[in-house]
């Protein structure tokens, strides 16, 4: 039977720098899956993480291992077999707590598995069980009366050194090494936290710059369309003033005004969306979706502007035609006025002739 997964979590993986033993080196560019596996064939537990085609963590859990939470989202453990220290950065404190609890459970299971293996070994080798009491008695006697070792010097003098003094010296060295290691690990944890914060800050700055750039571009495009709409509205107002009323079959003043109001409403809505974007600037995915919607609306607005320009051109043609008709009408009116003037002159002459006849 192969290895079976027990628990999995996603985290950023780090390893201690083998040269300095002080700095963290990122083992993965992004968060990867870190899993606990149980090997039923060898009765061992392992922590495994794979980045691409490379195993970045392959650590066998032993009862002597300890998982230490050095911050709210960062934890580490030392693997003496791999001669390294692994560090994991989680996205939430809850994920770190779950991993720590699973590590503790797996560590206890590894301890029980080792004890059972020792019991089976002792049952399979009864000679060891017979020798065990004797060995225990000898060790007890050694603890009560530590023997003295003689070291011969250049002469016949003999120097005596107690085993207990040597053990105390070793313990003192281990205590000093532990203190130095704890101080070094604190500094390592601070550097790891700083690295994580710098990475998060860089991502936030990049997202904010991208959002600001998109917003400025949208505002510039909207300003251009606003100017174009104002220009078209002035042209329509001028044409309406010249025409007095629209010709038959052409869009009326109310329809043009309604179109302009719709365009202005779209522009006001877009200005409001820009203000909302400037107040949010948090979710890059949401900004991208809103940008696409804004681009679609801008395309619609551009299409409406093209339609409005077509209407303006049609109105200009109508105005030119009306001006020609008005010129022809003015010529005809002048001709009629000339004829009327002649008729009035004839009537005046006739009136004078009648007056002369009456006086005679």
mmCIF file of C-alpha atoms in Angstrom, residues 236 240 252-264:
data_model
loop_
_atom_site.group_PDB
_atom_site.id
_atom_site.type_symbol
_atom_site.label_atom_id
_atom_site.label_comp_id
_atom_site.label_asym_id
_atom_site.label_seq_id
_atom_site.Cartn_x
_atom_site.Cartn_y
_atom_site.Cartn_z
ATOM 1 C CA UNK A 236 -28.238 71.187 -33.450
ATOM 2 C CA UNK A 240 -33.049 74.562 -35.159
ATOM 3 C CA UNK A 252 -37.895 66.802 -34.505
ATOM 4 C CA UNK A 253 -36.513 69.059 -31.838
ATOM 5 C CA UNK A 254 -37.964 66.942 -29.053
ATOM 6 C CA UNK A 255 -36.290 63.799 -30.353
ATOM 7 C CA UNK A 256 -32.927 65.546 -30.669
ATOM 8 C CA UNK A 257 -33.286 67.011 -27.187
ATOM 9 C CA UNK A 258 -34.171 63.588 -25.833
ATOM 10 C CA UNK A 259 -31.081 62.082 -27.465
ATOM 11 C CA UNK A 260 -28.919 64.801 -25.964
ATOM 12 C CA UNK A 261 -30.457 64.229 -22.543
ATOM 13 C CA UNK A 262 -29.734 60.519 -22.819
ATOM 14 C CA UNK A 263 -26.118 61.270 -23.711
ATOM 15 C CA UNK A 264 -25.804 63.661 -20.785
#
